[in-house]
Coordinates of C-alpha atoms in Angstrom, one line a residue:
M1490 CA 0.0 -0.2 0.4
K1491 CA 2.8 2.8 -1.1
F1492 CA 3.3 5.3 -3.5
F1493 CA 6.7 5.1 -4.8
S1494 CA 8.0 8.9 -6.1
L1495 CA 10.7 11.4 -5.3
F1496 CA 8.8 13.1 -2.9
A1497 CA 6.4 11.5 -0.4
V1498 CA 2.9 13.1 -1.3
N1499 CA -0.5 12.3 0.1
P1500 CA -2.0 8.5 -1.3
C1501 CA -5.3 9.6 -1.1
C1502 CA -4.8 12.3 -2.8
Y1503 CA -4.5 8.8 -5.8
Y1504 CA -8.9 8.5 -4.9
P1505 CA -7.5 4.8 -4.1
C1506 CA -11.0 3.6 -2.2
Q1507 CA -13.8 2.7 -4.3
N1508 CA -17.3 2.3 -4.6
T1509 CA -17.6 5.3 -1.6
G1510 CA -14.4 3.9 0.5
V1511 CA -12.9 5.9 2.6
C1512 CA -9.1 7.0 2.5
V1513 CA -7.6 7.1 5.4
R1514 CA -3.7 8.4 5.5
F1515 CA -1.6 6.5 7.9
G1516 CA 1.8 8.4 7.8
T1517 CA 3.2 10.1 5.0
D1518 CA 3.1 7.5 2.1
R1519 CA 0.9 5.0 3.9
F1520 CA -2.9 4.3 3.8
K1521 CA -6.3 2.3 4.7
C1522 CA -9.6 2.0 3.1
D1523 CA -12.8 1.5 5.0
C1524 CA -14.7 0.4 3.3
T1525 CA -17.9 -0.3 6.3
G1526 CA -20.9 -0.1 4.8
T1527 CA -19.7 0.2 0.9
G1528 CA -20.6 -3.7 0.2
F1529 CA -16.9 -4.6 -0.7
Y1530 CA -14.1 -4.4 0.9
G1531 CA -10.6 -5.5 -0.6
E1532 CA -7.1 -3.2 0.0
N1533 CA -9.2 -0.8 -2.5
C1534 CA -12.6 -1.3 -1.9
T1535 CA -12.5 -3.3 -4.9
I1536 CA -14.8 -7.0 -4.7
P1537 CA -18.1 -7.2 -4.5
E1538 CA -19.8 -8.6 -1.4
F1539 CA -21.8 -12.1 -2.7
W1540 CA -24.8 -10.0 -1.7
T1541 CA -23.7 -7.0 -3.8
R1542 CA -22.6 -9.1 -6.9
F1543 CA -25.8 -10.3 -6.9
R1544 CA -28.1 -6.8 -6.8
L1545 CA -25.1 -5.3 -9.6
M1546 CA -26.1 -8.6 -11.8
L1547 CA -29.6 -7.3 -11.4
K1548 CA -28.8 -4.0 -11.4
P1549 CA -30.6 -2.3 -14.3
N1550 CA -27.9 0.8 -16.3
P1551 CA -29.4 4.4 -15.4
S1552 CA -29.5 5.0 -19.2
I1553 CA -31.5 1.2 -20.0
V1554 CA -33.9 2.8 -17.0
H1555 CA -34.5 6.1 -18.5
F1556 CA -35.0 5.0 -21.4
I1557 CA -37.7 2.4 -20.6
L1558 CA -39.4 5.4 -18.1
T1559 CA -39.4 8.1 -20.6
H1560 CA -40.4 5.9 -23.7
F1561 CA -43.9 3.4 -23.9
Q1562 CA -47.1 5.2 -23.7
W1563 CA -48.9 2.6 -23.9
F1564 CA -47.6 0.8 -21.2
W1565 CA -47.3 3.7 -18.2
N1566 CA -51.0 4.3 -19.2
I1567 CA -51.9 1.4 -17.7
V1568 CA -49.3 1.6 -14.7
N1569 CA -50.5 5.6 -14.0
N1570 CA -54.5 4.1 -14.0
S1571 CA -53.3 1.1 -11.4
F1572 CA -52.0 0.3 -8.1
L1573 CA -48.5 -0.1 -9.5
R1574 CA -48.0 3.7 -10.4
D1575 CA -47.7 4.0 -6.1
T1576 CA -45.6 0.3 -6.4
L1577 CA -42.3 2.6 -8.0
M1578 CA -42.6 6.3 -7.2
K1579 CA -42.3 4.6 -3.3
L1580 CA -39.3 2.5 -5.8
V1581 CA -38.3 6.1 -7.1
L1582 CA -37.7 7.9 -3.5
T1583 CA -36.4 5.1 -2.2
V1584 CA -34.0 4.3 -4.7
R1585 CA -33.4 8.3 -4.9
T1586 CA -32.5 9.4 -1.6
S1587 CA -30.8 6.8 -0.3
V1588 CA -27.8 8.1 -2.1
I1589 CA -27.5 11.6 -0.2
P1590 CA -26.2 11.4 3.2
S1591 CA -28.2 11.8 6.2
P1592 CA -26.9 13.1 9.0
P1593 CA -24.3 15.2 7.2
T1594 CA -20.6 14.8 6.5
Y1595 CA -18.5 16.9 5.0
N1596 CA -17.9 20.7 4.6
T1597 CA -15.6 22.7 2.6
E1598 CA -13.8 23.4 6.2
Y1599 CA -13.4 20.0 6.7
G1600 CA -12.3 16.6 5.3
Y1601 CA -13.0 14.0 8.1
L1602 CA -16.0 13.2 10.4
N1603 CA -16.6 15.9 13.2
W1604 CA -18.9 17.0 15.1
E1605 CA -18.3 20.4 14.1
S1606 CA -19.6 19.7 10.2
F1607 CA -22.7 17.9 11.9
Y1608 CA -23.8 20.8 13.7
N1609 CA -23.0 23.7 12.2
L1610 CA -26.0 25.1 9.8
T1611 CA -24.3 28.4 8.6
Y1612 CA -22.1 25.7 6.6
Y1613 CA -23.0 23.4 3.4
T1614 CA -22.3 20.0 4.0
R1615 CA -20.3 18.3 0.8
I1616 CA -21.3 15.0 -0.2
L1617 CA -17.3 14.2 -0.9
P1618 CA -14.8 15.7 1.3
P1619 CA -12.2 18.0 -1.0
V1620 CA -8.8 17.8 -3.0
P1621 CA -6.5 17.1 -0.1
E1622 CA -4.5 20.1 1.0
D1623 CA -1.4 19.1 -0.2
C1624 CA -1.6 17.4 -3.6
P1625 CA 0.7 17.9 -6.3
L1626 CA -2.4 19.4 -8.8
P1627 CA -5.1 21.6 -8.5
M1628 CA -7.6 17.7 -8.7
G1629 CA -5.9 15.6 -7.3
T1630 CA -2.9 13.6 -9.3
K1631 CA -3.6 13.4 -13.2
G1632 CA -4.3 16.9 -15.3
K1633 CA -2.1 20.3 -15.5
P1634 CA 0.3 21.5 -12.9
V1635 CA -2.6 25.2 -13.8
L1636 CA -6.1 24.7 -14.0
P1637 CA -7.5 26.3 -16.7
D1638 CA -8.5 29.5 -17.2
P1639 CA -12.4 30.3 -16.3
R1640 CA -13.2 33.2 -18.7
V1641 CA -11.1 31.1 -21.5
L1642 CA -13.8 27.8 -20.4
A1643 CA -16.1 30.8 -20.2
E1644 CA -15.9 31.3 -23.9
R1645 CA -14.6 28.3 -26.1
F1646 CA -16.8 26.9 -24.0
Y1647 CA -19.5 27.8 -22.4
K1648 CA -21.0 30.8 -24.6
R1649 CA -24.4 30.8 -26.5
T1650 CA -23.9 30.3 -30.7
K1651 CA -26.7 29.4 -31.9
F1652 CA -30.1 29.4 -29.0
R1653 CA -30.9 25.9 -29.1
P1654 CA -34.5 25.1 -27.8
D1655 CA -34.8 23.1 -24.6
P1656 CA -36.4 19.1 -26.7
Q1657 CA -38.2 18.4 -23.8
G1658 CA -40.2 21.9 -25.0
A1659 CA -39.1 23.1 -21.2
N1660 CA -40.2 27.0 -20.8
L1661 CA -39.6 29.9 -19.0
M1662 CA -43.0 29.7 -16.3
F1663 CA -40.1 27.1 -15.1
A1664 CA -37.5 28.7 -16.0
F1665 CA -38.0 31.8 -13.6
M1666 CA -39.3 28.4 -10.8
A1667 CA -36.6 27.2 -10.8
Q1668 CA -35.1 30.0 -9.9
H1669 CA -36.9 31.1 -7.8
F1670 CA -38.1 27.5 -6.1
T1671 CA -34.3 27.2 -5.7
H1672 CA -32.9 30.7 -3.7
Q1673 CA -35.0 30.3 -0.6
F1674 CA -32.0 27.0 -0.5
F1675 CA -28.9 28.1 -2.4
K1676 CA -27.7 31.2 -0.8
T1677 CA -24.6 31.5 -0.6
N1678 CA -23.1 33.9 2.8
H1679 CA -20.1 35.8 0.5
K1680 CA -19.3 37.7 3.8
V1681 CA -18.7 34.7 5.6
G1682 CA -17.5 32.6 2.9
R1683 CA -18.6 29.7 -0.4
G1684 CA -18.8 27.7 2.2
F1685 CA -21.3 29.3 4.4
T1686 CA -24.7 29.7 4.0
K1687 CA -27.7 32.5 4.9
A1688 CA -30.7 31.1 4.4
L1689 CA -33.1 29.8 6.5
G1690 CA -32.9 26.0 6.9
H1691 CA -31.8 23.4 4.8
G1692 CA -34.6 22.8 2.6
V1693 CA -38.5 24.4 1.5
S1694 CA -39.0 26.7 3.7
A1695 CA -40.7 29.3 1.3
G1696 CA -37.9 31.8 2.6
N1697 CA -37.8 33.3 -0.9
I1698 CA -41.5 34.4 -0.3
Y1699 CA -41.4 35.0 3.9
G1700 CA -37.6 36.4 4.6
D1701 CA -34.4 34.5 5.3
N1702 CA -34.6 36.1 9.2
L1703 CA -37.0 36.2 11.4
G1704 CA -36.7 40.2 11.3
R1705 CA -37.1 40.5 7.9
Q1706 CA -40.1 38.1 8.1
L1707 CA -41.8 40.4 10.3
Q1708 CA -41.7 44.2 8.0
L1709 CA -42.9 42.3 5.4
R1710 CA -46.0 40.9 7.7
L1711 CA -48.9 43.1 7.5
H1712 CA -49.5 41.9 11.5
K1713 CA -53.0 41.6 11.0
D1714 CA -55.4 38.8 9.5
G1715 CA -52.4 36.4 9.2
K1716 CA -51.0 38.5 5.2
L1717 CA -48.8 40.4 3.7
K1718 CA -48.0 43.1 3.5
Y1719 CA -49.1 44.8 0.1
Q1720 CA -49.7 47.4 -2.5
L1721 CA -52.7 47.5 -4.8
V1722 CA -52.2 48.9 -8.0
N1723 CA -55.9 48.9 -10.8
G1724 CA -57.6 47.5 -7.8
E1725 CA -54.5 44.1 -8.2
M1726 CA -52.5 43.3 -5.2
Y1727 CA -48.7 43.2 -5.9
P1728 CA -46.0 43.0 -3.3
P1729 CA -45.3 47.0 -1.1
T1730 CA -42.5 49.0 -2.4
A1731 CA -40.1 50.0 -0.8
S1732 CA -40.9 53.2 1.1
E1733 CA -43.8 51.0 2.2
V1734 CA -41.5 48.8 4.2
P1735 CA -38.3 49.6 4.2
V1736 CA -35.7 46.5 4.3
H1737 CA -33.6 45.0 2.2
M1738 CA -33.4 45.3 -1.7
V1739 CA -30.8 44.5 -3.7
Y1740 CA -31.3 47.1 -7.0
P1741 CA -29.4 50.0 -9.4
E1742 CA -29.1 52.8 -6.9
D1743 CA -30.8 55.5 -8.9
F1744 CA -33.6 53.7 -7.8
Y1745 CA -36.6 55.8 -6.4
P1746 CA -37.9 54.1 -3.5
E1747 CA -41.0 54.1 -5.5
Q1748 CA -40.3 51.6 -7.8
R1749 CA -38.5 48.9 -4.8
L1750 CA -40.8 46.3 -4.9
V1751 CA -40.2 44.5 -1.4
I1752 CA -40.0 40.7 -1.4
G1753 CA -39.4 37.6 0.9
H1754 CA -34.6 37.9 -1.9
E1755 CA -33.4 40.3 -1.5
L1756 CA -32.4 39.5 -5.5
F1757 CA -35.9 38.8 -6.7
G1758 CA -35.5 42.6 -8.1
M1759 CA -32.9 41.8 -10.6
L1760 CA -35.6 39.6 -12.8
P1761 CA -39.6 40.3 -13.8
G1762 CA -40.0 36.4 -13.4
L1763 CA -39.2 36.5 -9.9
T1764 CA -40.8 39.2 -9.7
M1765 CA -44.6 37.7 -10.9
Y1766 CA -43.5 34.8 -8.9
S1767 CA -43.8 36.8 -6.1
T1768 CA -46.8 38.6 -6.2
I1769 CA -48.3 34.6 -7.3
W1770 CA -47.2 33.4 -3.8
L1771 CA -47.9 36.8 -2.6
R1772 CA -51.7 36.9 -3.0
E1773 CA -51.9 33.0 -2.6
H1774 CA -51.4 33.7 0.4
N1775 CA -53.3 36.5 1.3
R1776 CA -55.3 34.0 -0.2
V1777 CA -55.7 31.4 2.0
C1778 CA -55.3 33.5 5.3
D1779 CA -59.0 34.2 3.8
I1780 CA -59.3 30.9 3.7
L1781 CA -58.6 29.7 7.5
K1782 CA -60.5 33.2 9.1
A1783 CA -63.1 32.2 8.3
E1784 CA -63.2 28.5 9.2
H1785 CA -61.6 29.9 12.4
P1786 CA -62.9 33.0 13.8
T1787 CA -60.8 32.9 17.5
W1788 CA -57.9 32.4 15.7
D1789 CA -55.1 35.5 15.6
D1790 CA -52.9 36.7 13.7
E1791 CA -49.9 34.5 14.2
Q1792 CA -51.4 31.4 14.5
L1793 CA -53.3 31.9 10.4
F1794 CA -50.3 33.3 9.3
Q1795 CA -48.2 30.7 10.9
T1796 CA -51.1 28.2 9.5
S1797 CA -50.5 29.4 5.5
R1798 CA -47.4 29.1 5.9
L1799 CA -47.2 25.8 6.2
I1800 CA -50.2 25.4 3.7
I1801 CA -47.6 26.9 1.1
I1802 CA -44.9 25.3 2.6
G1803 CA -47.9 22.5 0.9
E1804 CA -49.0 23.5 -2.4
I1805 CA -45.7 24.4 -3.0
I1806 CA -43.6 20.4 -2.6
R1807 CA -46.8 19.2 -4.8
I1808 CA -46.8 21.6 -7.6
I1809 CA -43.1 20.8 -7.5
I1810 CA -43.3 16.8 -7.8
E1811 CA -45.9 16.7 -9.8
E1812 CA -45.5 19.0 -12.0
Y1813 CA -41.9 20.4 -12.0
V1814 CA -40.0 17.5 -11.4
Q1815 CA -41.8 15.4 -14.3
Q1816 CA -40.7 18.5 -16.5
L1817 CA -37.2 18.5 -16.1
S1818 CA -38.0 14.7 -15.8
G1819 CA -39.7 13.7 -19.2
Y1820 CA -40.7 10.5 -17.5
M1821 CA -44.2 8.9 -18.6
L1822 CA -44.6 7.4 -15.3
N1823 CA -46.7 10.7 -13.5
L1824 CA -45.0 10.9 -10.8
K1825 CA -46.7 11.6 -6.8
F1826 CA -45.9 13.4 -3.7
D1827 CA -48.1 10.5 -1.6
P1828 CA -46.1 11.5 1.8
V1829 CA -47.7 8.0 3.2
M1830 CA -45.4 5.9 1.1
L1831 CA -42.9 6.4 2.8
F1832 CA -43.7 6.5 6.8
N1833 CA -43.2 2.7 6.4
E1834 CA -39.4 3.4 5.5
R1835 CA -36.3 3.6 7.1
F1836 CA -36.6 7.7 6.5
Q1837 CA -35.1 11.1 8.0
Y1838 CA -36.7 13.5 8.5
S1839 CA -34.3 16.0 8.0
N1840 CA -31.5 17.5 5.3
R1841 CA -28.5 19.2 4.6
I1842 CA -28.2 21.0 1.5
S1843 CA -24.9 20.4 -0.1
L1844 CA -22.5 22.5 -1.4
E1845 CA -21.9 20.6 -4.4
F1846 CA -26.2 21.3 -5.5
S1847 CA -26.4 24.3 -5.5
H1848 CA -22.6 24.5 -8.1
L1849 CA -25.2 21.2 -9.8
Y1850 CA -27.7 24.1 -10.2
H1851 CA -26.6 27.3 -11.8
W1852 CA -28.7 26.4 -15.1
H1853 CA -28.0 30.1 -17.3
P1854 CA -28.1 28.8 -20.3
L1855 CA -32.5 27.6 -20.0
M1856 CA -32.2 32.2 -20.0
P1857 CA -32.8 32.5 -24.5
D1858 CA -31.6 35.2 -26.3
S1859 CA -34.4 38.0 -25.5
F1860 CA -38.0 38.3 -23.9
I1861 CA -41.4 38.2 -25.8
I1862 CA -44.0 40.1 -23.7
D1863 CA -47.6 40.4 -25.4
G1864 CA -45.4 41.6 -28.9
D1865 CA -42.9 43.2 -27.1
E1866 CA -39.6 41.8 -27.5
I1867 CA -36.7 42.6 -24.6
S1868 CA -33.2 42.4 -24.5
H1869 CA -31.3 41.2 -21.6
S1870 CA -30.7 44.6 -20.4
Q1871 CA -34.1 46.3 -21.1
F1872 CA -35.1 43.1 -18.3
L1873 CA -33.2 42.9 -15.7
Y1874 CA -33.8 45.5 -12.4
N1875 CA -37.3 46.3 -14.3
T1876 CA -40.0 46.4 -12.4
S1877 CA -42.7 48.6 -14.8
I1878 CA -42.3 45.0 -16.6
L1879 CA -44.3 43.0 -14.0
L1880 CA -46.9 46.8 -13.4
H1881 CA -47.5 47.0 -17.2
Y1882 CA -48.7 44.2 -18.5
G1883 CA -49.2 42.1 -15.4
V1884 CA -49.5 38.7 -13.6
E1885 CA -51.8 37.2 -16.8
K1886 CA -49.7 38.0 -19.7
L1887 CA -45.7 37.2 -18.2
V1888 CA -48.2 33.7 -17.4
D1889 CA -49.1 34.2 -19.8
A1890 CA -45.7 34.2 -22.7
F1891 CA -43.2 32.9 -20.3
S1892 CA -44.9 29.5 -20.9
R1893 CA -45.8 29.7 -24.6
Q1894 CA -41.9 31.0 -24.8
S1895 CA -39.3 28.0 -25.1
A1896 CA -36.0 27.8 -22.4
G1897 CA -32.8 26.3 -24.0
Q1898 CA -31.2 22.3 -23.4
I1899 CA -28.6 23.0 -20.3
G1900 CA -26.9 19.8 -21.8
G1901 CA -23.9 19.9 -24.0
G1902 CA -22.2 23.3 -23.6
R1903 CA -22.2 26.1 -26.1
N1904 CA -25.8 27.5 -24.7
S1905 CA -25.1 30.1 -22.7
H1906 CA -26.2 33.9 -23.4
E1907 CA -23.0 36.4 -23.0
S1908 CA -24.4 38.4 -20.1
L1909 CA -24.3 35.1 -18.2
L1910 CA -21.0 33.9 -18.3
E1911 CA -19.5 36.0 -15.8
V1912 CA -22.1 34.1 -13.8
S1913 CA -20.7 30.4 -14.4
E1914 CA -16.6 32.3 -14.0
M1915 CA -17.6 32.5 -10.7
V1916 CA -19.0 28.8 -9.4
L1917 CA -15.9 28.0 -11.7
K1918 CA -13.7 30.1 -8.7
E1919 CA -16.0 28.9 -5.9
S1920 CA -15.7 25.9 -7.1
R1921 CA -11.4 25.6 -7.1
A1922 CA -12.2 28.0 -4.1
A1923 CA -13.4 24.4 -2.0
R1924 CA -11.5 21.8 -3.7
I1925 CA -14.0 20.0 -5.1
Q1926 CA -12.9 16.7 -6.8
P1927 CA -13.0 15.3 -10.4
F1928 CA -16.8 15.5 -12.2
N1929 CA -15.4 11.8 -12.6
E1930 CA -14.9 10.9 -9.1
Y1931 CA -19.0 12.3 -8.5
R1932 CA -19.2 9.8 -11.1
K1933 CA -19.0 7.0 -9.6
K1934 CA -20.5 8.1 -5.9
F1935 CA -23.2 9.1 -7.5
K1936 CA -22.8 4.6 -9.1
L1937 CA -21.7 6.3 -13.1
K1938 CA -19.4 4.2 -15.0
P1939 CA -16.9 7.3 -15.0
Y1940 CA -15.9 8.7 -18.9
A1941 CA -12.1 7.0 -20.4
S1942 CA -12.1 10.4 -22.6
F1943 CA -13.1 13.5 -23.4
Y1944 CA -14.0 12.1 -26.7
E1945 CA -17.3 9.5 -24.7
F1946 CA -18.2 12.6 -22.5
T1947 CA -18.8 14.9 -25.6
D1948 CA -20.2 14.3 -29.4
D1949 CA -18.6 17.9 -30.3
K1950 CA -14.7 16.2 -31.5
E1951 CA -14.0 19.7 -31.9
M1952 CA -14.9 20.6 -27.4
A1953 CA -13.3 17.8 -27.1
K1954 CA -9.6 18.3 -28.1
G1955 CA -9.7 21.5 -27.5
L1956 CA -11.1 20.2 -23.1
E1957 CA -8.1 17.8 -24.0
E1958 CA -4.8 20.7 -24.6
L1959 CA -7.0 22.3 -21.0
Y1960 CA -7.6 19.9 -19.4
G1961 CA -4.5 17.1 -19.9
D1962 CA -6.4 14.2 -19.1
I1963 CA -10.7 13.2 -18.3
D1964 CA -10.2 12.8 -14.6
A1965 CA -9.2 15.6 -13.6
L1966 CA -11.9 17.6 -15.6
E1967 CA -13.9 19.9 -12.9
F1968 CA -17.7 18.7 -11.4
Y1969 CA -19.3 22.2 -12.8
T1970 CA -17.6 22.2 -16.4
G1971 CA -18.0 18.3 -16.7
L1972 CA -22.2 19.0 -15.8
L1973 CA -22.5 21.6 -17.8
L1974 CA -20.5 20.3 -20.8
E1975 CA -21.2 16.6 -20.3
K1976 CA -23.4 15.4 -24.5
A1977 CA -27.0 15.3 -23.2
R1978 CA -29.5 12.5 -23.6
P1979 CA -31.2 12.2 -27.0
N1980 CA -33.8 14.8 -27.9
C1981 CA -33.6 15.4 -23.2
I1982 CA -32.8 18.4 -21.4
F1983 CA -29.7 17.6 -19.2
G1984 CA -26.9 15.6 -19.3
E1985 CA -26.7 11.9 -17.7
S1986 CA -25.3 13.5 -14.7
I1987 CA -27.4 16.2 -14.1
V1988 CA -30.6 13.9 -13.5
E1989 CA -28.8 10.8 -11.0
M1990 CA -27.0 13.7 -8.6
G1991 CA -29.3 16.3 -9.0
A1992 CA -32.8 13.7 -9.0
P1993 CA -31.3 12.3 -5.5
F1994 CA -30.4 16.3 -3.9
S1995 CA -33.9 17.6 -4.8
L1996 CA -36.0 14.3 -3.3
K1997 CA -34.4 13.8 -0.5
G1998 CA -34.8 18.2 0.3
L1999 CA -38.6 18.1 -0.9
L2000 CA -39.6 14.9 1.7
A2001 CA -37.4 15.2 4.9
N2002 CA -39.6 18.3 4.6
P2003 CA -41.1 18.4 8.0
I2004 CA -44.4 18.5 7.3
C2005 CA -43.8 15.6 4.9
S2006 CA -43.1 13.5 8.1
P2007 CA -46.3 11.5 9.6
E2008 CA -46.4 13.7 12.8
Y2009 CA -47.8 16.6 10.9
W2010 CA -48.6 14.9 7.3
K2011 CA -52.3 15.8 9.6
P2012 CA -55.4 18.1 8.9
S2013 CA -54.9 19.3 12.3
T2014 CA -51.8 20.5 11.1
F2015 CA -53.3 22.7 8.3
G2016 CA -56.3 23.8 9.6
G2017 CA -58.7 20.5 9.4
E2018 CA -59.9 19.8 6.2
T2019 CA -60.3 22.8 3.1
G2020 CA -57.1 24.1 4.3
F2021 CA -55.8 19.7 4.1
N2022 CA -56.9 20.3 0.1
I2023 CA -56.2 23.0 -0.6
V2024 CA -52.3 21.3 0.2
K2025 CA -53.7 17.7 -1.3
T2026 CA -54.6 19.4 -4.4
A2027 CA -52.2 22.0 -5.5
T2028 CA -51.4 22.8 -9.1
L2029 CA -49.8 25.5 -11.4
K2030 CA -52.7 25.9 -12.7
K2031 CA -54.8 27.2 -10.0
L2032 CA -52.3 29.1 -7.9
V2033 CA -52.0 30.4 -10.9
C2034 CA -55.6 30.8 -12.3
L2035 CA -57.1 31.6 -8.3
N2036 CA -55.5 34.6 -8.4
T2037 CA -55.8 36.4 -11.8
K2038 CA -58.7 37.7 -13.4
W2039 CA -58.8 35.8 -16.2
C2040 CA -56.7 32.8 -16.3
P2041 CA -54.0 32.8 -18.8
Y2042 CA -52.0 29.5 -21.0
V2043 CA -50.6 28.2 -18.2
S2044 CA -48.4 25.2 -18.4
F2045 CA -44.5 24.2 -17.2
H2046 CA -44.2 23.1 -20.8
V2047 CA -44.7 25.5 -24.3
P2048 CA -48.4 24.9 -25.4
R2049 CA -48.2 21.6 -28.1
N2050 CA -50.7 22.0 -30.2
E2051 CA -52.9 25.3 -30.4
E2052 CA -56.1 24.2 -29.1
E2053 CA -53.8 23.6 -25.7
A2054 CA -52.6 26.9 -26.2
K2055 CA -56.2 28.2 -25.9
P2056 CA -56.6 31.0 -23.1
R2057 CA -58.7 28.8 -20.6
N2058 CA -61.9 29.6 -18.7
P2059 CA -61.3 29.8 -14.8
S2060 CA -64.5 29.0 -13.6
T2061 CA -64.8 26.2 -15.6
E2062 CA -60.8 24.3 -15.4
L2063 CA -60.2 25.0 -11.5

């Protein structure tokens, strides 16, 4: 168990332990792999135990599973209308969520298990430990001595050459939901360090609606009937302005207080798509408060607010699983949100957001070259920090426009708008500061076959050649670069890795929410059967159409045909 070289090299820099075995260094040139719980044994955790060997024989290839789940419509029509739907959905949940370690393991500061990593919630957790600091090369022992310039990578491989729409049909309603939803738990605290988060909780807390701390929440609340503060514009409810609610929001300095809409998340004034969703959730919260007050006239402001918040969290989770995740997965199995499925399973109702998940979710290729609203074309520069767009067009026209316009394909590279390249460069720099392990090591962690070459990794030969020149070795390819440039699956929005890595993070975070536990998942938690039914019947269409004057075309998928694209009558459809 020795590596011989002119100078002593930390043997763990070679990533010698396979199948999630843990490398422990002894002395200067010795190591031991801890194979406990992996199902493997041997010096490098490579020899399968009997039941592991049997399981591996039966385990289908992820690509085959994905193909089956996205084809054979006749078969899935039968499944979706029988008991098999619940059986398969339960299997999906248990298999996916078991991949994510709970309790948490590593973080940016520590590459070994310790109490600080466990209890200090200000850290993002980590799935794999950082690259050891004393490795001879940035990514361990393979690749070039200097990683490629982030600007060069962005210009050569991230920057859009021609807009590629998502072949799965995702639209801008989906793209803005991705941002609005995830930024309640992706809130890096740059003032403390890039491995730290300032999010309220490590999951769906609706902190993007109510604020990430109690002080902000109290300022946003009306303190009457459980409601949030608002302003009326032409008789319609919108977020209040900074002149009325003086909480911190990020806007250009020349913005007057009357132009600054105040929202739970301080950055959501940046894009009209985010202020649109914030407006819809504001209206929904206050609508739910009215329903609860009518049923519980003795409840005070606090109980109305807190119960309404639980209902909103439930609505978010249901819409995300049954419509948003359904759209990005492309599965013909109809996904189902029913916490009862896991009540008799070995499952922990706690979650920690990992740094890798945060990096994986930078889906900038979703954004188009420009935005088409009510026949008007709006550039990125005109769209940014333009709160007048929401007030001018109204929620209905924005929803209708965003539901009709295609989002971009994420996998395959060369599809990010040039205005967003700077953010990608920032992610790369953050990844390097956190010493995130190579892309292939994460492939192994998530039971995927590591790529043998750049030419296997991408179908673009020119890109493969360029990456090989810059990185030197496929085993030195960075995590974020690998996720963004990996060849997309046929007719899919992503490459294989984002799906197989992202799904476990996502489903674990959603189902580990306290409201999904046996103690919470009951009518009384939500104020009775009426509130419980709001959660159990929530849809994107209801969310929009119960809070607008007229019901636009609303979906996470562009219209499939002319009939689907016609405006709806909310009185007949809800």
